[in-house]
mmCIF file of C-alpha atoms in Angstrom:
data_model
loop_
_atom_site.group_PDB
_atom_site.id
_atom_site.type_symbol
_atom_site.label_atom_id
_atom_site.label_comp_id
_atom_site.label_asym_id
_atom_site.label_seq_id
_atom_site.Cartn_x
_atom_site.Cartn_y
_atom_site.Cartn_z
ATOM 1 C CA PHE A 1 -69.382 -28.300 1.830
ATOM 2 C CA PHE A 2 -68.299 -26.645 -1.431
ATOM 3 C CA SER A 3 -67.058 -23.579 0.470
ATOM 4 C CA PHE A 4 -64.969 -25.788 2.729
ATOM 5 C CA LEU A 5 -63.607 -27.711 -0.268
ATOM 6 C CA PHE A 6 -62.647 -24.463 -2.039
ATOM 7 C CA PHE A 7 -60.865 -23.186 1.083
ATOM 8 C CA PHE A 8 -59.023 -26.502 1.442
ATOM 9 C CA LEU A 9 -57.832 -26.408 -2.178
ATOM 10 C CA VAL A 10 -56.579 -22.817 -1.807
ATOM 11 C CA VAL A 11 -54.606 -23.754 1.318
ATOM 12 C CA VAL A 12 -53.108 -26.788 -0.427
ATOM 13 C CA VAL A 13 -52.072 -24.690 -3.429
ATOM 14 C CA VAL A 14 -50.492 -22.005 -1.221
ATOM 15 C CA PHE A 15 -48.555 -24.529 0.829
ATOM 16 C CA SER A 16 -47.525 -26.390 -2.320
ATOM 17 C CA VAL A 17 -46.091 -23.229 -3.859
ATOM 18 C CA ASN A 18 -44.232 -22.322 -0.663
ATOM 19 C CA ASP A 19 -42.842 -25.842 -0.436
ATOM 20 C CA PHE A 20 -40.986 -25.220 -3.694
ATOM 21 C CA LYS A 21 -39.405 -21.977 -2.461
ATOM 22 C CA MET A 22 -36.588 -21.434 -0.037
ATOM 23 C CA LEU A 23 -35.079 -18.444 1.732
ATOM 24 C CA VAL A 24 -31.413 -17.641 1.028
ATOM 25 C CA ARG A 25 -29.536 -14.765 2.677
ATOM 26 C CA LEU A 26 -27.155 -12.620 0.618
ATOM 27 C CA ARG A 27 -24.643 -10.471 2.485
ATOM 28 C CA CYS A 28 -23.242 -7.334 0.811
ATOM 29 C CA LYS A 29 -22.183 -3.845 1.838
ATOM 30 C CA GLU A 30 -25.831 -2.776 1.518
ATOM 31 C CA GLY A 31 -26.725 -5.168 4.319
ATOM 32 C CA CYS A 32 -28.274 -8.630 4.465
ATOM 33 C CA LEU A 33 -30.780 -9.381 1.704
ATOM 34 C CA ARG A 34 -33.407 -12.089 2.193
ATOM 35 C CA VAL A 35 -34.262 -13.705 -1.121
ATOM 36 C CA ASN A 36 -37.019 -16.242 -1.773
ATOM 37 C CA VAL A 37 -36.108 -18.425 -4.720
ATOM 38 C CA GLN A 38 -37.452 -21.613 -6.270
ATOM 39 C CA ASP A 39 -35.458 -24.571 -5.013
ATOM 40 C CA ASN A 40 -35.098 -25.811 -8.601
ATOM 41 C CA GLY A 41 -33.851 -22.399 -9.738
ATOM 42 C CA THR A 42 -30.349 -21.336 -10.738
ATOM 43 C CA ILE A 43 -27.666 -19.078 -9.304
ATOM 44 C CA ALA A 44 -28.756 -16.523 -11.923
ATOM 45 C CA ASP A 45 -32.273 -16.592 -10.424
ATOM 46 C CA LEU A 46 -30.797 -16.001 -6.981
ATOM 47 C CA LEU A 47 -28.745 -13.092 -8.351
ATOM 48 C CA GLU A 48 -31.842 -11.546 -9.904
ATOM 49 C CA GLY A 49 -33.642 -11.971 -6.590
ATOM 50 C CA GLY A 50 -30.826 -10.118 -4.845
ATOM 51 C CA ASN A 51 -30.995 -7.274 -7.363
ATOM 52 C CA SER A 52 -34.756 -7.128 -6.886
ATOM 53 C CA GLU A 53 -34.233 -6.655 -3.144
ATOM 54 C CA LEU A 54 -31.678 -3.905 -3.835
ATOM 55 C CA ARG A 55 -34.198 -2.106 -6.048
ATOM 56 C CA LYS A 56 -36.794 -2.318 -3.279
ATOM 57 C CA ARG A 57 -34.303 -0.538 -1.018
ATOM 58 C CA LYS A 58 -33.851 2.115 -3.731
ATOM 59 C CA SER A 59 -30.162 1.270 -3.841
ATOM 60 C CA LYS A 60 -28.074 2.360 -6.819
ATOM 61 C CA GLU A 61 -25.960 -0.765 -6.462
ATOM 62 C CA LYS A 62 -26.317 -3.856 -8.624
ATOM 63 C CA GLY A 63 -25.060 -7.353 -7.933
ATOM 64 C CA GLN A 64 -22.749 -8.973 -10.467
ATOM 65 C CA ALA A 65 -21.934 -12.343 -8.869
ATOM 66 C CA ILE A 66 -22.619 -14.599 -5.895
ATOM 67 C CA ALA A 67 -19.805 -16.157 -3.894
ATOM 68 C CA GLN A 68 -19.386 -18.633 -1.067
ATOM 69 C CA ASP A 69 -16.934 -16.425 0.844
ATOM 70 C CA VAL A 70 -16.614 -12.787 1.845
ATOM 71 C CA LYS A 71 -13.467 -12.284 -0.284
ATOM 72 C CA TYR A 72 -15.277 -13.495 -3.430
ATOM 73 C CA GLU A 73 -12.635 -16.154 -4.062
ATOM 74 C CA SER A 74 -15.200 -18.907 -4.761
ATOM 75 C CA ILE A 75 -17.752 -17.446 -7.162
ATOM 76 C CA TYR A 76 -20.651 -19.580 -8.365
ATOM 77 C CA ASN A 77 -21.340 -20.225 -12.040
ATOM 78 C CA PRO A 78 -24.628 -18.399 -12.763
ATOM 79 C CA GLN A 79 -25.809 -21.326 -14.924
ATOM 80 C CA GLN A 80 -25.552 -23.780 -12.034
ATOM 81 C CA THR A 81 -28.752 -24.916 -10.393
ATOM 82 C CA LEU A 82 -29.023 -24.293 -6.686
ATOM 83 C CA GLN A 83 -28.970 -28.038 -6.082
ATOM 84 C CA GLU A 84 -25.784 -28.460 -8.146
ATOM 85 C CA ALA A 85 -24.176 -25.609 -6.212
ATOM 86 C CA GLY A 86 -25.197 -27.174 -2.914
ATOM 87 C CA VAL A 87 -27.231 -24.135 -1.860
ATOM 88 C CA LYS A 88 -29.742 -24.985 0.849
ATOM 89 C CA LYS A 89 -32.529 -23.198 2.634
ATOM 90 C CA GLY A 90 -31.226 -20.590 5.078
ATOM 91 C CA ASP A 91 -27.680 -20.480 3.624
ATOM 92 C CA LEU A 92 -25.658 -17.263 3.924
ATOM 93 C CA LEU A 93 -23.880 -16.314 0.688
ATOM 94 C CA TYR A 94 -22.133 -13.147 -0.491
ATOM 95 C CA LEU A 95 -23.293 -10.788 -3.212
ATOM 96 C CA LYS A 96 -20.498 -9.036 -5.102
ATOM 97 C CA LEU A 97 -21.606 -5.626 -6.340
ATOM 98 C CA GLU A 98 -20.583 -3.976 -9.596
ATOM 99 C CA SER A 99 -18.865 -1.212 -7.615
ATOM 100 C CA GLU A 100 -16.487 -3.832 -6.199
ATOM 101 C CA GLU A 101 -14.505 -4.494 -9.362
ATOM 102 C CA ASN A 102 -10.955 -5.796 -8.933
ATOM 103 C CA ARG A 103 -8.436 -3.059 -8.329
ATOM 104 C CA PRO A 104 -5.631 -2.387 -10.847
ATOM 105 C CA ASN A 105 -2.140 -3.740 -10.197
ATOM 106 C CA GLU A 106 -0.730 -0.313 -9.510
ATOM 107 C CA MET A 107 -1.911 0.942 -6.157
ATOM 108 C CA LYS A 108 -3.409 4.354 -5.639
ATOM 109 C CA ARG A 109 -3.292 6.190 -2.348
ATOM 110 C CA GLY A 110 -5.947 4.843 -0.007
ATOM 111 C CA GLU A 111 -6.710 1.797 -2.180
ATOM 112 C CA GLY A 112 -4.425 -0.908 -0.872
ATOM 113 C CA ALA A 113 -4.838 -4.295 0.708
ATOM 114 C CA MET A 114 -6.217 -2.748 3.869
ATOM 115 C CA ALA A 115 -9.388 -1.574 2.135
ATOM 116 C CA SER A 116 -12.416 -2.550 4.175
ATOM 117 C CA ALA A 117 -14.275 -5.793 3.578
ATOM 118 C CA VAL A 118 -17.691 -6.972 4.725
ATOM 119 C CA CYS A 119 -17.563 -8.927 7.971
ATOM 120 C CA ALA A 120 -19.319 -12.282 7.815
ATOM 121 C CA ASN A 121 -20.599 -11.872 11.373
ATOM 122 C CA HIS A 122 -22.930 -8.917 10.776
ATOM 123 C CA GLY A 123 -24.074 -6.110 8.488
ATOM 124 C CA PRO A 124 -22.015 -3.143 7.253
ATOM 125 C CA ASN A 125 -23.086 -0.758 10.012
ATOM 126 C CA ALA A 126 -22.243 -3.059 12.916
ATOM 127 C CA SER A 127 -18.950 -4.021 14.527
ATOM 128 C CA CYS A 128 -17.539 -6.869 16.583
ATOM 129 C CA VAL A 129 -14.315 -7.825 18.365
ATOM 130 C CA GLN A 130 -13.015 -9.526 15.224
ATOM 131 C CA CYS A 131 -13.687 -6.331 13.258
ATOM 132 C CA MET A 132 -11.631 -4.333 15.755
ATOM 133 C CA ILE A 133 -8.727 -6.766 15.457
ATOM 134 C CA ASN A 134 -8.902 -6.877 11.655
ATOM 135 C CA SER A 135 -9.112 -3.093 11.298
ATOM 136 C CA ARG A 136 -6.303 -2.427 13.763
ATOM 137 C CA ILE A 137 -3.287 -0.763 12.129
ATOM 138 C CA ASN A 138 -0.402 -2.857 13.405
ATOM 139 C CA VAL A 139 3.241 -1.787 13.356
ATOM 140 C CA HIS A 140 5.995 -3.907 14.850
ATOM 141 C CA ARG A 141 9.754 -3.674 14.843
ATOM 142 C CA VAL A 142 11.259 -5.769 12.048
ATOM 143 C CA LYS A 143 14.368 -7.646 13.147
ATOM 144 C CA GLU A 144 15.767 -9.037 9.904
ATOM 145 C CA THR A 145 16.531 -7.167 6.703
ATOM 146 C CA THR A 146 15.532 -8.534 3.313
ATOM 147 C CA VAL A 147 18.645 -7.001 1.711
ATOM 148 C CA LYS A 148 21.419 -9.528 1.180
ATOM 149 C CA SER A 149 23.882 -6.953 -0.161
ATOM 150 C CA PHE A 150 24.025 -3.242 -0.968
ATOM 151 C CA GLN A 151 26.635 -1.896 -3.372
ATOM 152 C CA MET A 152 27.178 1.709 -4.424
ATOM 153 C CA ASP A 153 29.262 2.894 -7.336
ATOM 154 C CA LEU A 154 32.437 4.281 -5.783
ATOM 155 C CA THR A 155 32.675 7.239 -8.173
ATOM 156 C CA ALA A 156 29.051 8.323 -7.665
ATOM 157 C CA GLY A 157 29.303 8.011 -3.889
ATOM 158 C CA THR A 158 32.632 9.849 -3.747
ATOM 159 C CA LYS A 159 31.412 12.778 -5.857
ATOM 160 C CA PHE A 160 28.353 13.232 -3.661
ATOM 161 C CA GLN A 161 30.460 13.000 -0.502
ATOM 162 C CA ASN A 162 33.145 15.394 -1.784
ATOM 163 C CA PHE A 163 30.534 17.989 -2.700
ATOM 164 C CA VAL A 164 29.019 17.854 0.786
ATOM 165 C CA LEU A 165 32.422 17.936 2.503
ATOM 166 C CA ASN A 166 34.265 20.479 0.347
ATOM 167 C CA GLU A 167 31.548 22.779 -0.999
ATOM 168 C CA ILE A 168 28.610 22.658 1.400
ATOM 169 C CA ILE A 169 30.801 21.701 4.369
ATOM 170 C CA PHE A 170 27.711 20.217 6.058
ATOM 171 C CA GLU A 171 26.211 23.712 6.432
ATOM 172 C CA VAL A 172 22.960 22.491 4.877
ATOM 173 C CA ASP A 173 21.488 19.128 3.945
ATOM 174 C CA ARG A 174 21.766 17.689 0.447
ATOM 175 C CA VAL A 175 19.549 15.004 -1.102
ATOM 176 C CA GLY A 176 20.076 12.669 -4.043
ATOM 177 C CA ILE A 177 17.992 9.923 -5.632
ATOM 178 C CA LEU A 178 19.647 6.543 -6.148
ATOM 179 C CA TYR A 179 19.245 4.646 -9.413
ATOM 180 C CA GLY A 180 20.350 1.092 -9.964
ATOM 181 C CA GLU A 181 19.295 -2.542 -10.087
ATOM 182 C CA VAL A 182 17.649 -4.990 -7.702
ATOM 183 C CA THR A 183 17.982 -8.739 -8.104
ATOM 184 C CA THR A 184 15.922 -11.052 -5.928
ATOM 185 C CA SER A 185 16.495 -14.658 -4.937
ATOM 186 C CA GLU A 186 14.545 -16.538 -2.255
ATOM 187 C CA ASP A 187 13.030 -13.278 -0.925
ATOM 188 C CA LYS A 188 16.480 -11.720 -0.470
ATOM 189 C CA HIS A 189 17.470 -8.628 -2.461
ATOM 190 C CA GLU A 190 20.811 -7.541 -3.874
ATOM 191 C CA VAL A 191 20.818 -3.786 -4.498
ATOM 192 C CA THR A 192 23.350 -2.080 -6.759
ATOM 193 C CA VAL A 193 23.503 1.723 -7.131
ATOM 194 C CA HIS A 194 24.890 2.942 -10.467
ATOM 195 C CA TYR A 195 24.388 6.681 -10.172
ATOM 196 C CA ILE A 196 22.992 9.458 -7.978
ATOM 197 C CA TYR A 197 20.668 12.119 -9.361
ATOM 198 C CA GLU A 198 20.524 15.379 -7.397
ATOM 199 C CA PRO A 199 17.171 17.117 -8.027
ATOM 200 C CA PRO A 200 16.842 20.930 -7.981
ATOM 201 C CA GLN A 201 16.790 21.889 -4.311
ATOM 202 C CA ASN A 202 17.510 24.458 -1.657
ATOM 203 C CA GLY A 203 19.526 23.147 1.248
ATOM 204 C CA GLU A 204 18.702 24.238 4.781
ATOM 205 C CA PRO A 205 20.340 23.480 8.129
ATOM 206 C CA ASN A 206 19.162 19.954 8.971
ATOM 207 C CA SER A 207 16.626 20.013 6.126
ATOM 208 C CA PHE A 208 16.083 20.668 2.410
ATOM 209 C CA GLU A 209 13.375 21.893 0.047
ATOM 210 C CA LEU A 210 12.889 20.539 -3.460
ATOM 211 C CA LYS A 211 12.295 23.321 -5.967
ATOM 212 C CA GLU A 212 9.142 23.770 -7.994
ATOM 213 C CA GLY A 213 9.214 21.642 -11.129
ATOM 214 C CA TRP A 214 11.474 18.950 -9.686
ATOM 215 C CA LYS A 215 8.980 16.239 -10.617
ATOM 216 C CA ASP A 216 9.079 17.267 -14.283
ATOM 217 C CA GLU A 217 12.850 16.872 -14.317
ATOM 218 C CA LEU A 218 12.494 13.570 -12.460
ATOM 219 C CA GLU A 219 10.336 12.196 -15.283
ATOM 220 C CA VAL A 220 13.182 12.836 -17.729
ATOM 221 C CA VAL A 221 15.680 11.104 -15.440
ATOM 222 C CA ASP A 222 13.291 8.160 -15.027
ATOM 223 C CA SER A 223 13.020 7.836 -18.810
ATOM 224 C CA LEU A 224 16.804 7.705 -19.169
ATOM 225 C CA ALA A 225 17.015 5.145 -16.368
ATOM 226 C CA THR A 226 14.367 2.962 -17.995
ATOM 227 C CA ALA A 227 16.302 3.024 -21.263
ATOM 228 C CA MET A 228 19.299 1.613 -19.379
ATOM 229 C CA GLY A 229 17.254 -0.948 -17.476
ATOM 230 C CA LEU A 230 17.599 0.889 -14.160
ATOM 231 C CA VAL A 231 15.044 1.946 -11.531
ATOM 232 C CA ARG A 232 14.880 4.134 -8.441
ATOM 233 C CA VAL A 233 16.308 2.175 -5.527
ATOM 234 C CA GLY A 234 16.460 4.764 -2.762
ATOM 235 C CA VAL A 235 17.557 8.159 -1.478
ATOM 236 C CA VAL A 236 20.789 9.567 -0.041
ATOM 237 C CA VAL A 237 20.766 12.545 2.351
ATOM 238 C CA SER A 238 23.560 14.387 4.130
ATOM 239 C CA HIS A 239 23.061 14.980 7.857
ATOM 240 C CA ALA A 240 25.001 17.472 9.929
ATOM 241 C CA GLY A 241 24.803 17.532 13.698
ATOM 242 C CA VAL A 242 21.522 15.636 14.092
ATOM 243 C CA MET A 243 20.934 12.761 16.476
ATOM 244 C CA HIS A 244 18.195 10.951 14.540
ATOM 245 C CA ASN A 245 18.651 8.469 11.695
ATOM 246 C CA ILE A 246 15.732 9.626 9.572
ATOM 247 C CA SER A 247 13.255 12.496 9.833
ATOM 248 C CA THR A 248 9.559 12.437 8.978
ATOM 249 C CA LYS A 249 10.199 14.697 6.000
ATOM 250 C CA GLU A 250 12.714 12.199 4.640
ATOM 251 C CA LEU A 251 10.306 9.316 5.235
ATOM 252 C CA LEU A 252 7.584 11.117 3.290
ATOM 253 C CA LEU A 253 9.958 11.757 0.385
ATOM 254 C CA LEU A 254 10.831 8.050 0.345
ATOM 255 C CA GLY A 255 7.143 7.198 0.233
ATOM 256 C CA GLU A 256 6.579 9.570 -2.667
ATOM 257 C CA LEU A 257 9.543 8.253 -4.671
ATOM 258 C CA TYR A 258 8.765 4.598 -4.030
ATOM 259 C CA GLN A 259 7.063 2.956 -7.019
ATOM 260 C CA PRO A 260 4.643 0.213 -5.863
ATOM 261 C CA LYS A 261 4.546 -1.441 -9.276
ATOM 262 C CA SER A 262 8.303 -1.722 -9.835
ATOM 263 C CA SER A 263 10.107 -1.182 -6.517
ATOM 264 C CA LYS A 264 11.010 -4.438 -4.784
ATOM 265 C CA VAL A 265 12.947 -2.723 -2.015
ATOM 266 C CA PHE A 266 13.883 0.876 -1.205
ATOM 267 C CA MET A 267 16.974 2.152 0.579
ATOM 268 C CA PHE A 268 17.868 5.191 2.680
ATOM 269 C CA VAL A 269 21.507 6.288 2.847
ATOM 270 C CA VAL A 270 22.817 8.881 5.306
ATOM 271 C CA LEU A 271 26.087 10.746 4.774
ATOM 272 C CA ALA A 272 27.194 12.009 8.178
ATOM 273 C CA ILE A 273 30.133 12.446 10.512
ATOM 274 C CA LEU A 274 30.462 9.091 12.242
ATOM 275 C CA GLU A 275 31.408 8.443 15.868
ATOM 276 C CA SER A 276 35.009 8.052 14.730
ATOM 277 C CA GLY A 277 34.976 11.691 13.609
ATOM 278 C CA GLU A 278 35.318 10.692 9.956
ATOM 279 C CA PRO A 279 32.644 11.178 7.276
ATOM 280 C CA GLY A 280 30.913 8.046 6.084
ATOM 281 C CA MET A 281 27.712 6.567 4.739
ATOM 282 C CA VAL A 282 25.225 4.584 6.800
ATOM 283 C CA VAL A 283 22.655 2.507 4.909
ATOM 284 C CA PHE A 284 19.143 1.435 5.899
ATOM 285 C CA GLU A 285 16.435 -0.642 4.283
ATOM 286 C CA VAL A 286 13.034 1.045 4.560
ATOM 287 C CA THR A 287 10.503 -1.520 5.754
ATOM 288 C CA LYS A 288 7.716 -2.806 3.576
ATOM 289 C CA ARG A 289 5.237 -1.892 6.315
ATOM 290 C CA PHE A 290 5.970 1.815 5.937
ATOM 291 C CA PHE A 291 5.187 1.749 2.227
ATOM 292 C CA GLU A 292 2.040 -0.315 2.827
ATOM 293 C CA LEU A 293 0.730 2.341 5.199
ATOM 294 C CA PHE A 294 1.886 5.230 2.993
ATOM 295 C CA TRP A 295 0.047 3.881 -0.047
ATOM 296 C CA GLU A 296 -2.943 2.155 1.559
ATOM 297 C CA GLN A 297 -3.982 4.881 3.967
ATOM 298 C CA GLU A 298 -5.352 8.219 2.844
ATOM 299 C CA LYS A 299 -3.036 11.048 1.922
ATOM 300 C CA GLY A 300 -1.733 12.813 5.009
ATOM 301 C CA PHE A 301 -1.815 9.696 7.207
ATOM 302 C CA PHE A 302 1.769 10.453 8.276
ATOM 303 C CA CYS A 303 2.555 13.989 9.417
ATOM 304 C CA VAL A 304 5.434 15.866 11.010
ATOM 305 C CA SER A 305 5.632 15.937 14.800
ATOM 306 C CA SER A 306 7.443 18.352 17.096
ATOM 307 C CA LYS A 307 10.273 15.804 17.403
ATOM 308 C CA PRO A 308 12.195 15.146 14.151
ATOM 309 C CA ALA A 309 12.839 11.494 15.050
ATOM 310 C CA PHE A 310 9.121 10.756 15.504
ATOM 311 C CA THR A 311 6.159 10.751 13.136
ATOM 312 C CA LYS A 312 2.528 11.473 13.952
ATOM 313 C CA THR A 313 -0.403 9.599 12.414
ATOM 314 C CA ILE A 314 -3.936 10.874 11.898
ATOM 315 C CA LYS A 315 -5.318 7.519 13.091
ATOM 316 C CA GLU A 316 -4.340 5.403 16.051
ATOM 317 C CA ILE A 317 -1.832 2.669 15.300
ATOM 318 C CA TYR A 318 -1.056 -0.392 17.407
ATOM 319 C CA VAL A 319 2.629 -0.430 18.388
ATOM 320 C CA ASP A 320 4.105 -2.760 21.016
ATOM 321 C CA LYS A 321 0.648 -3.659 22.375
ATOM 322 C CA THR A 322 -0.239 0.017 22.761
ATOM 323 C CA TYR A 323 -2.487 2.329 20.760
ATOM 324 C CA THR A 324 -0.712 5.561 19.842
ATOM 325 C CA THR A 325 -0.596 8.357 17.268
ATOM 326 C CA THR A 326 3.177 8.864 17.488
ATOM 327 C CA ILE A 327 5.851 6.413 16.385
ATOM 328 C CA ASP A 328 9.644 6.356 16.449
ATOM 329 C CA ASN A 329 10.886 6.534 12.847
ATOM 330 C CA ASP A 330 13.406 3.787 13.576
ATOM 331 C CA TYR A 331 10.507 1.304 13.411
ATOM 332 C CA PHE A 332 10.578 1.793 9.644
ATOM 333 C CA ILE A 333 14.297 1.281 8.930
ATOM 334 C CA LEU A 334 16.828 -1.547 9.228
ATOM 335 C CA PRO A 335 20.638 -1.141 9.049
ATOM 336 C CA VAL A 336 22.425 -2.694 6.068
ATOM 337 C CA ALA A 337 26.151 -2.967 5.275
ATOM 338 C CA ILE A 338 27.530 -1.009 2.302
ATOM 339 C CA GLN A 339 30.085 -2.259 -0.221
ATOM 340 C CA PRO A 340 31.982 -0.305 -2.916
ATOM 341 C CA TYR A 341 31.284 -1.114 -6.540
ATOM 342 C CA ALA A 342 32.490 -0.042 -9.990
ATOM 343 C CA SER A 343 29.535 0.642 -12.283
ATOM 344 C CA PHE A 344 29.549 0.055 -16.024
ATOM 345 C CA LEU A 345 28.477 3.710 -16.373
ATOM 346 C CA ALA A 346 30.838 6.660 -16.714
ATOM 347 C CA CYS A 347 30.002 10.348 -17.115
ATOM 348 C CA GLU A 348 32.197 13.335 -17.898
ATOM 349 C CA PHE A 349 29.393 15.912 -17.906
ATOM 350 C CA GLY A 350 29.038 18.491 -15.170
ATOM 351 C CA ILE A 351 26.673 17.574 -12.344
ATOM 352 C CA GLU A 352 23.307 19.331 -12.554
ATOM 353 C CA ASN A 353 21.569 21.460 -9.923
ATOM 354 C CA ARG A 354 24.658 22.570 -8.026
ATOM 355 C CA GLU A 355 24.391 26.239 -8.949
ATOM 356 C CA GLY A 356 25.618 28.547 -6.230
ATOM 357 C CA TRP A 357 27.834 25.850 -4.731
ATOM 358 C CA GLY A 358 30.499 25.644 -7.379
ATOM 359 C CA GLY A 359 28.230 23.448 -9.460
ATOM 360 C CA ARG A 360 29.242 21.919 -12.800
ATOM 361 C CA LYS A 361 32.932 22.107 -11.878
ATOM 362 C CA GLU A 362 33.194 18.454 -11.030
ATOM 363 C CA GLY A 363 32.685 15.983 -13.855
#
């Protein structure tokens, strides 16, 4: 009788203890953690339980917060009780790890909005149809420009054009970096170019090469622009006898010069012989999607193809309902009208980096 009574009491105690515990699942990039926690415990207790499970897996990760959603937008107060937080037995919550700190405002290559997130449907090593859709790199043709107006200082534009026409005579390409202002109203941009900086370069037929040390000189020009309240707003390139609007090499230069923290919009200007037989400038807005891919994907995502008007990608992209690794560069540009403008700036100094082409003669 006493043996039976002892066994009965042990069973009652065991079941009583288990009745006060509940299983909660915590999803993180280490997988799904199953945590037993007292139902009168707190979110902090649940967090400690999650970290205990991570230690059992010999993981170097450590949880810092628990959230209701996979994007960690609704994070629980650690002092809340599970009942106050509405956490129930069997719930699936999300454990934010210390390695998942918020990214800085200024993007780094490969660390943009397309960085991978944990799917709520399964663990980190699995995949589903929704994962495939979410991870797909979509590119579509943009139909409407965000640029309301584009103005270029008449003197700056004329001096660049005259140099190409009279000195280079379109024998080689010439590149310049546009500096100016961008004002934005209701998601529409007004771009004004005040001056053109020509970096040290070697022109080639239908191409150009920037000389070693050009970035050091660019830093000085950027400092002067900042002092005047101006920023980089685009690039101008002379084209001679080519059929494409923009080459991959030019796209990559635009991506490198674009400043994610300060650039609202970036322009590409082509000086070429128009269909009328007269020289003129054609202006394009470079799409936001190009810069997203340039900065969010790893370095080298875009690469030169055998056709100048097309760009290759190291990963498949989804274009016009088709997976491909080659895209027409025109997907990344939109035509914009150009208007003359008289800047408040004036310069009588010789123009730098024109050695060998009659440089410094023109003020």
